Amino acid sequence: MLNKLPSSITNLLDARLDGHALPQGLYTREDVFQADLDVFFTHHWIYVGLECDVPEPGDATVLDIGKTSLILLRDDDGEIRIVHNVCRHRGSRLVDDGPTVISKLVCPYHQWTYELSGELAYAPHMGTDFDKSCKNLKSVNFRNIGGLIYVCLSDNPPKDIDNLERVMIERLAPYGLQDTKIAYQTDVIEEGNWKLTIENNRECYHCAANHPELCVSFVEVDFGYDPATLSEEDRQTAEEHSRLYAERIKAWEGDGFPSAPAEQLAGHETNFRTQRLIISGAGESQTPDATAAVDKLLGTMTRKDLGDTHLWGHNSWNHFMGDHAVTSMVIPLSPSRTLVRTKWLVHKDAVEGVDYDLEKLTNVWVATTDQDAELVSRNHRGVEDPAYQPGPYSQFTEKQLDSFATWYVERLRAHGY
C-alpha cells in the first residue's frame, strides 16, 4: 500500500469549517509548526517581556523564539533596547539564556565587544582599515506599551499595533508597570500545540469543572452561557449580573478608568482583546479569598474595587488588579510542546513578608496554570488520535475560539499559505 502524501497547508486551511476546531494537521504537523513560527512569531507583534525585567542600566535577559535569540537590556542612558544575540564576527551567541548584569556585551569566542547601545567598540586583530561602524549588533523592532514589551522580527511590522498602544496606554497607566518588580516567575512546559494553549485560555467553558481556585474570583457567566440550559433562578442571576456589569462599567469609566471591551480580532493583523472584569466574592484580587494579596497597591491606584483589566494577544494573557498583576507569555517549542512563562508583579517597593505573602499572591495562578497544562496535554493527545475530527465550538461559550481560529486561517492565507 502506498503511503499518502501529506496535503498542503492550503488544503488544511480549506478544510477548516466555520464554527469548528482546526483540522488535525494544523495542530500536529512539523511543516505547520515552522509556518506558525514564520507567520505568527516573526511577522506579527508578540509579547516578550516587561520593562521591569531590566530595571537598572546593565540589566539584560535573553529570550529564544525558535532559532532566534534576543537580548532585552537597559543601556547606560536608562533606555530599553532589544538586539539580536548574534555576534557580527562569526555569529557566536553573546549572552547565555536568562537574566544577567553586564557593563559591555563581550563575545566569549573572540572578544568582540559591544556597548549596551549595540555599537561595536572593540574588534581585535581586524586591521587598521576595519570599519567598525557597519558591524553594530542588529536591533529589533519593539514597542514599550505601558511597561509591556512587544517585538516584531520582521522588517515590515504590522502598523495596527498603534491601535493596541492607543487603547492600552491609558488603561495601563494607573498600574505603573514601569515601577513594578517580579515577585515570582514560573516556566511551565505544556505538552501540547501552542494553539491549544491559546484556545484553552480563551474560554471558561472548562473552568467550573477544573479551576476551583480561580472560580473564587472569576464570574463564570462572564464567558458566556446557554440560557436554555439554566434554571429560571440561574437565568435571572445571569441577567442581573449583566445589568450589574453595565452599571459598573459606567461607574468605572465615569471615574476615569476605561473598562468597556475593546478588541481587534479577525480581519486585522494584530490580535488583541481587553476588558475590565468584575472580580467575584470580596471583589479585590485573584487570590484564594478574592481579597488583595499586597497592601502596597500598584502605581497610582488607591482603590481595590476596580476589578481585573485583562489583555489577550495571540501569544499572551495578562491580568491587572489594584494590588498586583499577572502576565503570561506563550512560546512554541515544537508542534507538541509549548512554554508558558508567567510572572507575578508587585510594586517595586513592596516587601515580601511585610507587604505581601507570596503563597497568597501566587496560589490561584500557580494552580490554574498547572491545571491548564494537564488539560492541554489531554487535548493534544486526543487531537493526535486517528479518530479525531474537528468538533463544533459552542456558540455561547467558545466564540473567542472561533474568532481566533478564523484569524489564524486568515493570517496564514495572507502570507501565501
CSV table of C-alpha atoms in Angstrom, one decimal:
chain,number,residue,atom,x,y,z
A,1,MET,CA,0.0,0.0,0.0
A,2,LEU,CA,1.4,3.4,-0.9
A,3,ASN,CA,1.7,5.9,1.8
A,4,LYS,CA,-0.4,9.0,1.5
A,5,LEU,CA,1.5,12.2,0.8
A,6,PRO,CA,0.6,14.9,3.3
A,7,SER,CA,-1.8,17.6,1.9
A,8,SER,CA,-0.5,21.1,1.6
A,9,ILE,CA,-1.1,23.6,4.3
A,10,THR,CA,-3.5,25.4,2.0
A,11,ASN,CA,-5.6,22.2,1.8
A,12,LEU,CA,-5.7,22.1,5.6
A,13,LEU,CA,-6.9,25.7,5.7
A,14,ASP,CA,-9.5,25.0,3.1
A,15,ALA,CA,-10.8,22.1,5.2
A,16,ARG,CA,-11.5,24.2,8.3
A,17,LEU,CA,-15.3,24.5,8.8
A,18,ASP,CA,-16.7,27.7,10.2
A,19,GLY,CA,-17.5,27.4,13.9
A,20,HIS,CA,-15.3,24.3,14.3
A,21,ALA,CA,-11.9,23.5,15.7
A,22,LEU,CA,-8.9,23.3,13.3
A,23,PRO,CA,-8.1,20.2,11.2
A,24,GLN,CA,-5.7,17.8,12.9
A,25,GLY,CA,-2.6,18.7,10.8
A,26,LEU,CA,-2.7,22.3,11.8
A,27,TYR,CA,-2.1,21.2,15.4
A,28,THR,CA,0.4,18.3,14.8
A,29,ARG,CA,2.5,18.7,11.7
A,30,GLU,CA,6.1,19.9,11.6
A,31,ASP,CA,5.6,22.0,8.4
A,32,VAL,CA,2.7,23.8,10.0
A,33,PHE,CA,4.8,24.5,13.2
A,34,GLN,CA,7.5,26.0,11.0
A,35,ALA,CA,4.9,28.1,9.2
A,36,ASP,CA,3.5,29.2,12.5
A,37,LEU,CA,6.9,30.4,13.7
A,38,ASP,CA,7.4,32.3,10.5
A,39,VAL,CA,4.0,33.9,10.3
A,40,PHE,CA,2.9,34.4,13.9
A,41,PHE,CA,6.2,34.7,15.8
A,42,THR,CA,8.3,36.5,13.1
A,43,HIS,CA,5.9,38.6,11.0
A,44,HIS,CA,3.5,39.6,13.8
A,45,TRP,CA,3.9,41.5,17.0
A,46,ILE,CA,4.5,39.3,20.1
A,47,TYR,CA,4.7,40.0,23.8
A,48,VAL,CA,8.2,39.1,25.1
A,49,GLY,CA,8.7,40.7,28.5
A,50,LEU,CA,8.4,43.7,30.7
A,51,GLU,CA,10.2,46.9,31.3
A,52,CYS,CA,10.8,45.7,34.9
A,53,ASP,CA,12.7,42.7,33.6
A,54,VAL,CA,15.6,45.1,33.3
A,55,PRO,CA,15.1,47.7,35.9
A,56,GLU,CA,18.7,49.2,36.0
A,57,PRO,CA,21.3,50.1,33.4
A,58,GLY,CA,23.3,46.9,32.6
A,59,ASP,CA,20.4,44.6,33.3
A,60,ALA,CA,19.8,42.1,30.5
A,61,THR,CA,17.8,39.0,29.8
A,62,VAL,CA,17.8,36.6,26.9
A,63,LEU,CA,14.7,35.1,25.2
A,64,ASP,CA,14.8,32.4,22.4
A,65,ILE,CA,12.0,32.2,19.9
A,66,GLY,CA,12.6,29.3,17.5
A,67,LYS,CA,16.1,29.7,16.2
A,68,THR,CA,16.1,33.5,17.0
A,69,SER,CA,17.7,34.7,20.2
A,70,LEU,CA,17.1,38.2,21.6
A,71,ILE,CA,18.7,40.3,24.3
A,72,LEU,CA,16.4,42.7,26.1
A,73,LEU,CA,18.5,45.2,28.0
A,74,ARG,CA,18.7,48.6,29.6
A,75,ASP,CA,21.5,50.7,28.3
A,76,ASP,CA,23.8,53.2,30.1
A,77,ASP,CA,21.3,56.0,29.5
A,78,GLY,CA,18.5,54.0,31.0
A,79,GLU,CA,16.8,53.3,27.7
A,80,ILE,CA,15.3,49.9,26.8
A,81,ARG,CA,16.9,48.2,23.8
A,82,ILE,CA,16.4,44.8,22.1
A,83,VAL,CA,19.2,43.4,19.9
A,84,HIS,CA,19.8,40.0,18.2
A,85,ASN,CA,22.0,37.8,20.3
A,86,VAL,CA,24.4,37.2,17.4
A,87,CYS,CA,28.0,38.4,17.2
A,88,ARG,CA,28.7,40.3,13.9
A,89,HIS,CA,32.0,38.5,13.6
A,90,ARG,CA,31.2,34.8,13.1
A,91,GLY,CA,27.8,34.5,14.6
A,92,SER,CA,28.5,33.3,18.1
A,93,ARG,CA,25.9,33.7,20.8
A,94,LEU,CA,26.9,36.6,23.0
A,95,VAL,CA,24.9,36.0,26.2
A,96,ASP,CA,23.5,32.8,27.7
A,97,ASP,CA,19.8,32.2,28.5
A,98,GLY,CA,18.2,34.0,31.4
A,99,PRO,CA,18.8,37.3,33.3
A,100,THR,CA,22.3,38.8,33.8
A,101,VAL,CA,24.1,42.1,34.6
A,102,ILE,CA,26.6,43.4,32.1
A,103,SER,CA,28.7,46.5,31.5
A,104,LYS,CA,29.5,45.6,27.9
A,105,LEU,CA,28.4,42.8,25.5
A,106,VAL,CA,31.6,40.8,25.1
A,107,CYS,CA,31.6,37.8,22.7
A,108,PRO,CA,33.1,34.8,24.5
A,109,TYR,CA,34.6,33.5,21.3
A,110,HIS,CA,36.9,36.2,20.0
A,111,GLN,CA,36.2,39.1,22.5
A,112,TRP,CA,34.5,41.4,20.0
A,113,THR,CA,33.0,44.0,22.4
A,114,TYR,CA,29.8,46.0,22.0
A,115,GLU,CA,28.4,48.9,24.0
A,116,LEU,CA,25.0,48.4,25.5
A,117,SER,CA,23.7,50.6,22.7
A,118,GLY,CA,24.8,47.8,20.3
A,119,GLU,CA,27.7,49.7,18.9
A,120,LEU,CA,30.8,47.7,18.1
A,121,ALA,CA,33.6,49.2,20.4
A,122,TYR,CA,36.4,46.7,20.1
A,123,ALA,CA,37.4,44.1,17.4
A,124,PRO,CA,40.9,42.9,18.0
A,125,HIS,CA,43.3,41.9,15.1
A,126,MET,CA,40.9,43.2,12.4
A,127,GLY,CA,43.4,45.7,10.9
A,128,THR,CA,43.6,49.5,10.9
A,129,ASP,CA,41.3,49.8,7.9
A,130,PHE,CA,38.5,47.8,9.5
A,131,ASP,CA,35.2,49.8,9.7
A,132,LYS,CA,33.6,49.0,13.0
A,133,SER,CA,30.5,51.2,12.2
A,134,CYS,CA,29.0,48.7,9.9
A,135,LYS,CA,29.2,45.8,12.4
A,136,ASN,CA,26.9,47.0,15.2
A,137,LEU,CA,24.5,44.5,16.6
A,138,LYS,CA,21.3,44.2,14.7
A,139,SER,CA,18.4,45.8,16.5
A,140,VAL,CA,14.8,44.6,16.7
A,141,ASN,CA,11.5,46.5,16.2
A,142,PHE,CA,9.9,46.8,19.5
A,143,ARG,CA,7.2,48.8,21.4
A,144,ASN,CA,7.1,49.5,25.1
A,145,ILE,CA,3.3,49.7,25.7
A,146,GLY,CA,2.8,50.8,29.3
A,147,GLY,CA,5.7,48.6,30.5
A,148,LEU,CA,4.8,45.6,28.3
A,149,ILE,CA,7.4,44.9,25.6
A,150,TYR,CA,6.3,43.7,22.2
A,151,VAL,CA,8.6,42.8,19.3
A,152,CYS,CA,8.3,42.1,15.7
A,153,LEU,CA,11.1,40.3,14.0
A,154,SER,CA,10.0,41.4,10.5
A,155,ASP,CA,11.4,44.5,8.8
A,156,ASN,CA,7.8,45.4,7.9
A,157,PRO,CA,5.9,45.0,11.2
A,158,PRO,CA,2.1,45.4,11.2
A,159,LYS,CA,1.1,49.1,11.6
A,160,ASP,CA,-2.1,48.3,13.5
A,161,ILE,CA,0.0,47.8,16.7
A,162,ASP,CA,-0.8,51.5,17.0
A,163,ASN,CA,-4.4,50.6,18.0
A,164,LEU,CA,-3.2,48.3,20.8
A,165,GLU,CA,-0.9,51.1,22.0
A,166,ARG,CA,-3.6,53.7,21.9
A,167,VAL,CA,-6.1,51.5,23.8
A,168,MET,CA,-3.7,50.1,26.4
A,169,ILE,CA,-1.5,53.2,27.3
A,170,GLU,CA,-4.5,54.8,29.0
A,171,ARG,CA,-5.7,51.6,30.6
A,172,LEU,CA,-2.3,50.6,32.0
A,173,ALA,CA,-1.2,54.0,33.2
A,174,PRO,CA,-2.7,53.7,36.7
A,175,TYR,CA,-0.9,50.4,37.3
A,176,GLY,CA,2.5,51.9,36.9
A,177,LEU,CA,4.1,48.8,35.5
A,178,GLN,CA,7.4,50.6,35.0
A,179,ASP,CA,7.6,50.8,38.8
A,180,THR,CA,6.9,47.1,39.5
A,181,LYS,CA,9.2,44.2,40.2
A,182,ILE,CA,8.8,40.4,39.5
A,183,ALA,CA,7.9,38.8,42.8
A,184,TYR,CA,7.7,35.3,41.3
A,185,GLN,CA,8.1,33.5,37.9
A,186,THR,CA,7.2,30.1,36.7
A,187,ASP,CA,8.1,28.3,33.4
A,188,VAL,CA,5.7,25.5,32.6
A,189,ILE,CA,6.2,23.3,29.5
A,190,GLU,CA,2.8,22.2,28.2
A,191,GLU,CA,2.8,19.0,26.2
A,192,GLY,CA,0.6,20.4,23.5
A,193,ASN,CA,0.5,22.7,20.5
A,194,TRP,CA,0.6,26.4,21.2
A,195,LYS,CA,-2.8,27.0,19.6
A,196,LEU,CA,-4.4,24.6,22.0
A,197,THR,CA,-2.7,26.6,24.8
A,198,ILE,CA,-4.3,29.8,23.5
A,199,GLU,CA,-7.7,28.1,22.8
A,200,ASN,CA,-7.7,26.8,26.4
A,201,ASN,CA,-7.1,30.3,27.7
A,202,ARG,CA,-9.8,31.9,25.5
A,203,GLU,CA,-12.7,30.1,27.2
A,204,CYS,CA,-14.1,29.3,30.6
A,205,TYR,CA,-16.4,26.5,29.5
A,206,HIS,CA,-14.0,24.3,31.4
A,207,CYS,CA,-13.5,26.4,34.5
A,208,ALA,CA,-16.2,25.2,36.9
A,209,ALA,CA,-15.0,21.6,36.5
A,210,ASN,CA,-11.3,22.2,36.5
A,211,HIS,CA,-10.3,25.5,38.3
A,212,PRO,CA,-11.8,25.7,41.8
A,213,GLU,CA,-9.2,28.2,42.9
A,214,LEU,CA,-9.8,30.6,40.0
A,215,CYS,CA,-13.6,30.3,40.3
A,216,VAL,CA,-13.5,32.0,43.7
A,217,SER,CA,-12.7,35.3,41.9
A,218,PHE,CA,-13.9,34.6,38.3
A,219,VAL,CA,-17.5,35.0,37.3
A,220,GLU,CA,-18.3,32.1,35.1
A,221,VAL,CA,-21.2,33.7,33.2
A,222,ASP,CA,-18.8,36.5,32.0
A,223,PHE,CA,-17.6,34.0,29.5
A,224,GLY,CA,-21.0,33.0,28.0
A,225,TYR,CA,-23.8,30.6,28.8
A,226,ASP,CA,-26.7,28.9,27.1
A,227,PRO,CA,-29.8,30.5,28.6
A,228,ALA,CA,-31.9,27.5,27.6
A,229,THR,CA,-29.9,25.2,30.0
A,230,LEU,CA,-30.3,27.4,33.0
A,231,SER,CA,-32.9,27.2,35.7
A,232,GLU,CA,-35.2,30.2,36.0
A,233,GLU,CA,-33.3,31.2,39.1
A,234,ASP,CA,-29.9,30.9,37.4
A,235,ARG,CA,-31.1,32.8,34.3
A,236,GLN,CA,-32.3,35.7,36.5
A,237,THR,CA,-29.0,35.7,38.3
A,238,ALA,CA,-27.1,35.8,35.0
A,239,GLU,CA,-29.3,38.6,33.7
A,240,GLU,CA,-28.8,40.6,37.0
A,241,HIS,CA,-25.1,40.1,36.6
A,242,SER,CA,-25.2,41.6,33.1
A,243,ARG,CA,-27.1,44.6,34.4
A,244,LEU,CA,-24.6,45.0,37.2
A,245,TYR,CA,-21.8,44.9,34.6
A,246,ALA,CA,-23.4,47.8,32.6
A,247,GLU,CA,-23.7,49.8,35.8
A,248,ARG,CA,-20.2,49.0,37.0
A,249,ILE,CA,-18.6,49.9,33.6
A,250,LYS,CA,-20.5,53.2,33.5
A,251,ALA,CA,-19.3,54.0,37.1
A,252,TRP,CA,-15.7,52.9,36.4
A,253,GLU,CA,-15.4,54.9,33.3
A,254,GLY,CA,-17.1,57.9,35.0
A,255,ASP,CA,-14.2,57.8,37.5
A,256,GLY,CA,-11.7,57.8,34.6
A,257,PHE,CA,-10.9,54.1,34.3
A,258,PRO,CA,-11.6,52.8,30.8
A,259,SER,CA,-13.4,49.5,31.2
A,260,ALA,CA,-15.6,48.6,28.2
A,261,PRO,CA,-14.5,45.8,25.9
A,262,ALA,CA,-12.1,46.8,23.1
A,263,GLU,CA,-10.9,44.3,20.6
A,264,GLN,CA,-9.2,43.8,17.3
A,265,LEU,CA,-9.6,40.2,16.2
A,266,ALA,CA,-10.5,38.6,12.8
A,267,GLY,CA,-10.0,40.9,9.9
A,268,HIS,CA,-6.9,42.5,11.4
A,269,GLU,CA,-3.2,41.8,11.6
A,270,THR,CA,-2.6,42.5,15.3
A,271,ASN,CA,-4.9,40.4,17.5
A,272,PHE,CA,-5.9,41.6,21.0
A,273,ARG,CA,-8.9,42.0,23.3
A,274,THR,CA,-9.2,43.9,26.6
A,275,GLN,CA,-11.9,44.5,29.2
A,276,ARG,CA,-12.2,45.3,32.8
A,277,LEU,CA,-13.9,42.3,34.5
A,278,ILE,CA,-15.7,42.2,37.8
A,279,ILE,CA,-14.0,40.1,40.5
A,280,SER,CA,-16.3,37.9,42.4
A,281,GLY,CA,-16.6,37.4,46.1
A,282,ALA,CA,-14.7,40.0,48.0
A,283,GLY,CA,-14.0,41.6,44.7
A,284,GLU,CA,-10.4,42.8,45.2
A,285,SER,CA,-8.0,40.4,43.6
A,286,GLN,CA,-7.4,36.9,42.1
A,287,THR,CA,-6.4,35.2,45.4
A,288,PRO,CA,-7.8,32.3,47.4
A,289,ASP,CA,-10.3,34.5,49.1
A,290,ALA,CA,-10.5,37.3,46.5
A,291,THR,CA,-9.0,39.9,48.8
A,292,ALA,CA,-5.9,41.8,48.0
A,293,ALA,CA,-2.6,40.0,48.3
A,294,VAL,CA,-0.5,43.1,48.5
A,295,ASP,CA,-1.0,46.0,50.9
A,296,LYS,CA,1.1,48.4,48.8
A,297,LEU,CA,-1.0,49.0,45.7
A,298,LEU,CA,0.4,49.4,42.2
A,299,GLY,CA,1.2,52.7,40.6
A,300,THR,CA,-1.3,55.5,41.4
A,301,MET,CA,-4.0,53.0,42.5
A,302,THR,CA,-5.9,53.9,45.7
A,303,ARG,CA,-8.8,51.5,45.2
A,304,LYS,CA,-9.2,47.8,45.4
A,305,ASP,CA,-12.6,47.6,43.8
A,306,LEU,CA,-11.5,48.2,40.2
A,307,GLY,CA,-11.7,44.6,39.1
A,308,ASP,CA,-9.4,42.8,36.7
A,309,THR,CA,-8.3,44.5,33.5
A,310,HIS,CA,-7.5,41.6,31.2
A,311,LEU,CA,-5.5,41.8,28.0
A,312,TRP,CA,-5.2,39.0,25.5
A,313,GLY,CA,-2.9,38.7,22.5
A,314,HIS,CA,-2.1,35.8,20.2
A,315,ASN,CA,0.8,34.7,22.5
A,316,SER,CA,-0.1,36.2,25.8
A,317,TRP,CA,-2.7,36.9,28.5
A,318,ASN,CA,-2.5,39.4,31.3
A,319,HIS,CA,-4.5,40.4,34.4
A,320,PHE,CA,-4.0,43.8,36.1
A,321,MET,CA,-5.5,44.4,39.5
A,322,GLY,CA,-5.1,47.1,42.1
A,323,ASP,CA,-2.6,45.2,44.2
A,324,HIS,CA,-0.7,43.0,41.6
A,325,ALA,CA,-0.6,41.9,38.0
A,326,VAL,CA,-0.1,38.5,36.4
A,327,THR,CA,1.4,38.2,32.9
A,328,SER,CA,1.8,35.1,30.8
A,329,MET,CA,3.8,34.6,27.6
A,330,VAL,CA,3.4,31.7,25.2
A,331,ILE,CA,6.4,30.5,23.1
A,332,PRO,CA,6.1,27.4,20.8
A,333,LEU,CA,8.9,24.9,21.3
A,334,SER,CA,7.7,22.1,18.9
A,335,PRO,CA,4.4,21.0,17.4
A,336,SER,CA,3.6,19.3,20.7
A,337,ARG,CA,5.5,21.4,23.3
A,338,THR,CA,4.8,25.0,24.4
A,339,LEU,CA,6.5,27.2,27.0
A,340,VAL,CA,4.1,29.2,29.3
A,341,ARG,CA,6.1,31.8,31.3
A,342,THR,CA,4.1,33.5,34.0
A,343,LYS,CA,5.2,36.5,36.1
A,344,TRP,CA,3.6,38.0,39.2
A,345,LEU,CA,4.3,41.7,39.5
A,346,VAL,CA,4.1,43.8,42.7
A,347,HIS,CA,5.0,47.4,43.5
A,348,LYS,CA,8.8,47.7,43.4
A,349,ASP,CA,8.9,48.9,47.0
A,350,ALA,CA,6.6,46.1,48.3
A,351,VAL,CA,8.5,43.8,50.7
A,352,GLU,CA,7.7,40.1,50.9
A,353,GLY,CA,6.6,39.0,54.3
A,354,VAL,CA,5.7,42.6,55.2
A,355,ASP,CA,3.5,43.9,52.4
A,356,TYR,CA,2.5,40.6,50.9
A,357,ASP,CA,2.5,36.8,51.4
A,358,LEU,CA,4.0,35.0,48.4
A,359,GLU,CA,1.7,32.0,48.8
A,360,LYS,CA,-1.4,34.1,48.8
A,361,LEU,CA,-0.1,36.1,45.9
A,362,THR,CA,0.7,33.2,43.6
A,363,ASN,CA,-1.7,30.4,44.7
A,364,VAL,CA,-4.5,30.9,42.2
A,365,TRP,CA,-2.5,31.2,39.0
A,366,VAL,CA,0.1,28.6,40.0
A,367,ALA,CA,-2.7,26.1,40.5
A,368,THR,CA,-4.6,27.3,37.4
A,369,THR,CA,-1.5,27.1,35.1
A,370,ASP,CA,-0.7,23.6,36.3
A,371,GLN,CA,-4.3,22.5,35.7
A,372,ASP,CA,-4.3,24.1,32.3
A,373,ALA,CA,-1.1,22.2,31.4
A,374,GLU,CA,-2.8,18.9,32.1
A,375,LEU,CA,-5.9,19.9,30.1
A,376,VAL,CA,-3.8,21.0,27.1
A,377,SER,CA,-1.8,17.7,27.3
A,378,ARG,CA,-5.0,15.7,27.3
A,379,ASN,CA,-6.4,17.8,24.4
A,380,HIS,CA,-3.2,17.4,22.3
A,381,ARG,CA,-3.1,13.6,22.8
A,382,GLY,CA,-6.7,13.4,21.7
A,383,VAL,CA,-6.0,15.6,18.6
A,384,GLU,CA,-3.2,13.3,17.6
A,385,ASP,CA,-5.6,10.3,17.7
A,386,PRO,CA,-6.6,8.9,14.3
A,387,ALA,CA,-10.2,9.2,15.5
A,388,TYR,CA,-10.0,13.0,15.9
A,389,GLN,CA,-12.4,15.1,13.8
A,390,PRO,CA,-12.8,18.8,14.4
A,391,GLY,CA,-15.8,19.4,16.6
A,392,PRO,CA,-18.1,22.4,16.8
A,393,TYR,CA,-17.4,25.3,19.1
A,394,SER,CA,-20.2,26.4,21.5
A,395,GLN,CA,-21.9,29.5,20.1
A,396,PHE,CA,-22.4,30.6,23.7
A,397,THR,CA,-19.1,29.9,25.5
A,398,GLU,CA,-16.5,29.5,22.7
A,399,LYS,CA,-17.0,32.4,20.4
A,400,GLN,CA,-13.5,33.6,21.1
A,401,LEU,CA,-12.1,30.3,19.9
A,402,ASP,CA,-13.9,30.6,16.7
A,403,SER,CA,-12.6,34.1,16.3
A,404,PHE,CA,-9.1,33.0,17.0
A,405,ALA,CA,-9.2,30.1,14.5
A,406,THR,CA,-10.7,32.4,11.9
A,407,TRP,CA,-7.9,34.9,12.4
A,408,TYR,CA,-5.3,32.2,12.4
A,409,VAL,CA,-6.5,30.9,9.0
A,410,GLU,CA,-6.8,34.5,7.6
A,411,ARG,CA,-3.2,35.3,8.6
A,412,LEU,CA,-1.7,32.1,7.1
A,413,ARG,CA,-3.5,32.8,3.9
A,414,ALA,CA,-2.3,36.4,3.9
A,415,HIS,CA,1.3,35.1,4.0
A,416,GLY,CA,0.8,32.8,1.0
A,417,TYR,CA,-0.3,29.5,2.5
